[in-house]
Short mmCIF file of C-alpha atoms in Angstrom, two decimals:
data_model
loop_
_atom_site.label_atom_id
_atom_site.label_comp_id
_atom_site.label_asym_id
_atom_site.label_seq_id
_atom_site.Cartn_x
_atom_site.Cartn_y
_atom_site.Cartn_z
CA ALA A 1 196.46 120.54 239.52
CA LEU A 2 192.89 120.04 240.63
CA LEU A 3 190.23 119.44 238.02
CA THR A 4 187.85 122.24 237.18
CA ARG A 5 184.30 121.04 237.47
CA THR A 6 181.05 122.66 236.38
CA HIS A 7 179.10 122.72 239.67
CA ILE A 8 181.54 122.05 242.51
CA ASN A 9 185.13 123.12 242.95
CA TYR A 10 187.45 123.44 245.88
CA GLY A 11 190.64 125.05 246.95
CA VAL A 12 192.84 124.37 249.94
CA LYS A 13 193.71 126.98 252.56
CA GLY A 14 196.24 125.60 255.00
CA ASP A 15 194.84 122.17 255.77
CA VAL A 16 191.18 123.04 255.06
CA ALA A 17 189.40 122.29 251.80
CA VAL A 18 186.95 125.06 250.87
CA ILE A 19 184.29 123.43 248.71
CA ARG A 20 182.18 125.83 246.63
CA ILE A 21 178.84 124.91 245.12
CA ASN A 22 178.01 127.08 242.12
CA SER A 23 175.60 125.66 239.55
CA PRO A 24 176.02 127.59 236.29
CA ASN A 25 173.18 129.41 234.56
CA SER A 26 171.00 129.36 237.66
CA LYS A 27 170.20 131.83 240.44
CA VAL A 28 170.16 128.97 242.95
CA ASN A 29 172.04 125.76 243.58
CA THR A 30 170.01 122.58 243.30
CA LEU A 31 171.01 118.98 243.80
CA ASN A 32 170.89 117.11 240.51
CA LYS A 33 172.80 114.15 239.08
CA GLU A 34 175.73 116.29 237.96
CA VAL A 35 176.07 117.99 241.35
CA GLN A 36 175.88 114.64 243.13
CA SER A 37 178.51 113.11 240.86
CA GLU A 38 180.89 116.05 241.24
CA PHE A 39 180.32 116.19 245.01
CA VAL A 40 181.25 112.51 245.37
CA GLU A 41 184.40 113.06 243.25
CA VAL A 42 185.45 116.08 245.32
CA MET A 43 184.86 114.36 248.64
CA ASN A 44 186.82 111.29 247.54
CA GLU A 45 189.75 113.54 246.57
CA ILE A 46 189.59 115.33 249.91
CA TRP A 47 189.40 112.11 251.89
CA ALA A 48 192.37 110.69 249.98
CA ASN A 49 194.54 113.79 250.52
CA ASP A 50 196.54 113.49 253.75
CA GLN A 51 197.36 117.22 253.65
CA ILE A 52 193.67 118.10 254.10
CA ARG A 53 192.36 117.71 257.64
CA SER A 54 188.86 119.20 257.29
CA ALA A 55 186.47 120.80 254.82
CA VAL A 56 184.01 123.70 254.65
CA LEU A 57 181.08 123.55 252.26
CA ILE A 58 179.84 126.93 251.00
CA SER A 59 177.79 128.36 248.17
CA SER A 60 178.95 130.90 245.64
CA LYS A 61 175.34 131.99 245.09
CA PRO A 62 174.32 135.09 247.06
CA GLY A 63 171.27 134.37 249.20
CA CYS A 64 171.24 130.64 248.54
CA PHE A 65 173.14 127.73 250.05
CA VAL A 66 171.24 124.95 248.25
CA ALA A 67 167.56 125.43 247.34
CA GLY A 68 166.85 121.69 247.31
CA ALA A 69 166.82 118.76 244.97
CA ASP A 70 166.11 119.35 241.31
CA ILE A 71 162.36 118.67 241.16
CA ASN A 72 162.62 118.07 237.39
CA MET A 73 164.80 115.06 238.19
CA LEU A 74 161.88 113.51 240.10
CA ALA A 75 159.26 114.70 237.62
CA SER A 76 161.09 112.90 234.81
CA CYS A 77 160.79 109.54 236.56
CA THR A 78 158.46 107.18 234.75
CA THR A 79 158.42 104.39 237.33
CA PRO A 80 158.41 104.19 241.12
CA GLN A 81 161.69 102.29 240.84
CA GLU A 82 163.40 105.28 239.18
CA ALA A 83 162.25 107.59 241.98
CA ALA A 84 163.39 105.05 244.59
CA ARG A 85 166.82 104.83 242.93
CA ILE A 86 167.25 108.62 243.06
CA SER A 87 166.34 108.59 246.76
CA GLN A 88 168.72 105.69 247.45
CA GLU A 89 171.59 107.45 245.66
CA GLY A 90 171.01 110.56 247.78
CA GLN A 91 170.83 108.48 250.94
CA LYS A 92 174.10 106.73 250.09
CA MET A 93 175.86 110.03 249.34
CA PHE A 94 174.71 111.66 252.57
CA GLU A 95 175.45 108.57 254.66
CA THR A 96 179.01 108.60 253.30
CA LEU A 97 179.26 112.31 254.13
CA GLU A 98 177.87 111.73 257.62
CA LYS A 99 180.57 109.09 258.24
CA SER A 100 183.35 111.30 256.85
CA PRO A 101 186.76 110.57 258.35
CA LYS A 102 187.42 114.33 258.26
CA PRO A 103 185.08 116.93 259.75
CA VAL A 104 182.94 118.79 257.24
CA VAL A 105 181.27 122.10 258.08
CA ALA A 106 178.25 123.41 256.17
CA ALA A 107 178.55 127.21 256.11
CA ILE A 108 174.97 128.24 255.41
CA SER A 109 174.05 131.64 254.04
CA GLY A 110 170.69 132.02 252.36
CA SER A 111 168.06 129.42 251.60
CA CYS A 112 168.91 125.91 252.76
CA LEU A 113 165.90 123.88 251.78
CA GLY A 114 164.92 120.31 251.09
CA GLY A 115 167.91 118.41 249.79
CA GLY A 116 170.10 121.37 250.75
CA LEU A 117 169.05 120.97 254.37
CA GLU A 118 169.61 117.23 254.11
CA LEU A 119 173.12 117.97 252.82
CA ALA A 120 173.80 120.36 255.71
CA ILE A 121 172.56 117.99 258.41
CA ALA A 122 174.70 115.17 257.00
CA CYS A 123 177.78 117.32 257.71
CA GLN A 124 179.45 117.02 261.11
CA TYR A 125 178.95 120.75 261.83
CA ARG A 126 176.78 123.58 260.60
CA ILE A 127 177.05 127.32 260.95
CA ALA A 128 174.52 129.79 259.56
CA THR A 129 174.33 133.52 259.10
CA LYS A 130 171.64 135.48 260.92
CA ASP A 131 170.62 137.14 257.66
CA ARG A 132 166.86 137.25 256.92
CA LYS A 133 167.52 135.35 253.70
CA THR A 134 168.89 132.40 255.65
CA VAL A 135 166.01 129.95 256.05
CA LEU A 136 166.00 126.24 256.78
CA GLY A 137 163.10 124.01 255.80
CA VAL A 138 161.68 121.04 253.97
CA PRO A 139 159.17 122.62 251.55
CA GLU A 140 158.92 119.42 249.51
CA VAL A 141 156.37 118.19 252.07
CA LEU A 142 153.99 120.81 250.65
CA LEU A 143 154.27 118.94 247.33
CA GLY A 144 153.47 115.61 249.01
CA ILE A 145 157.11 114.47 248.99
CA LEU A 146 158.98 113.42 252.11
CA PRO A 147 162.65 114.31 252.53
CA GLY A 148 164.07 111.40 250.58
CA ALA A 149 167.78 111.36 251.38
CA GLY A 150 167.79 110.58 255.08
CA GLY A 151 166.34 113.83 256.41
CA THR A 152 163.46 112.07 258.14
CA GLN A 153 166.05 110.25 260.25
CA ARG A 154 168.67 112.97 260.80
CA LEU A 155 166.41 115.97 261.34
CA PRO A 156 164.65 114.69 264.51
CA LYS A 157 168.05 114.00 266.10
CA MET A 158 169.15 117.52 265.21
CA VAL A 159 166.16 119.65 266.23
CA GLY A 160 164.02 117.36 268.41
CA VAL A 161 160.64 115.78 267.81
CA PRO A 162 158.37 118.82 268.42
CA ALA A 163 160.34 121.03 266.04
CA VAL A 164 160.62 118.32 263.40
CA PHE A 165 156.86 117.75 263.46
CA ASP A 166 156.35 121.44 262.77
CA MET A 167 158.91 121.35 259.92
CA MET A 168 157.61 118.10 258.40
CA LEU A 169 153.99 119.21 258.51
CA THR A 170 154.40 122.82 257.37
CA GLY A 171 157.52 122.76 255.21
#
């Protein structure tokens, strides 16, 4: 039997793992240490399971894929080294996802912002609803923070330089 986790669970339909993000006691999903830890565990299980050939990443929150990184995680840093470590851990997680031996699809419905967008662009494929609530962006730049988990490298390849300048300068 698969473990029940607090933030991320998955089930298997045929040969596809359906990964659900659902942070408890919150209207939105955010990337924090617990989510990152559970995500790495889940992905390792999926990669090790020969019966699973691909995965789909979805949110159980209506109107929100992932709203971004948990800003409180950064605000609690007392040294530049702590902030750098958080960024490096995110970069490592998304680089591993990007190099996944099995295709991973981000099924985006609702807000997909900041770290949530970085998560989606690290997947091999993305699909998004045309709902008005579905928005993609990097609003952390409005707080003076650059996308810290590889988004500055992946996003230009995905949307092109003119579009990425608009996103990086306006959020």
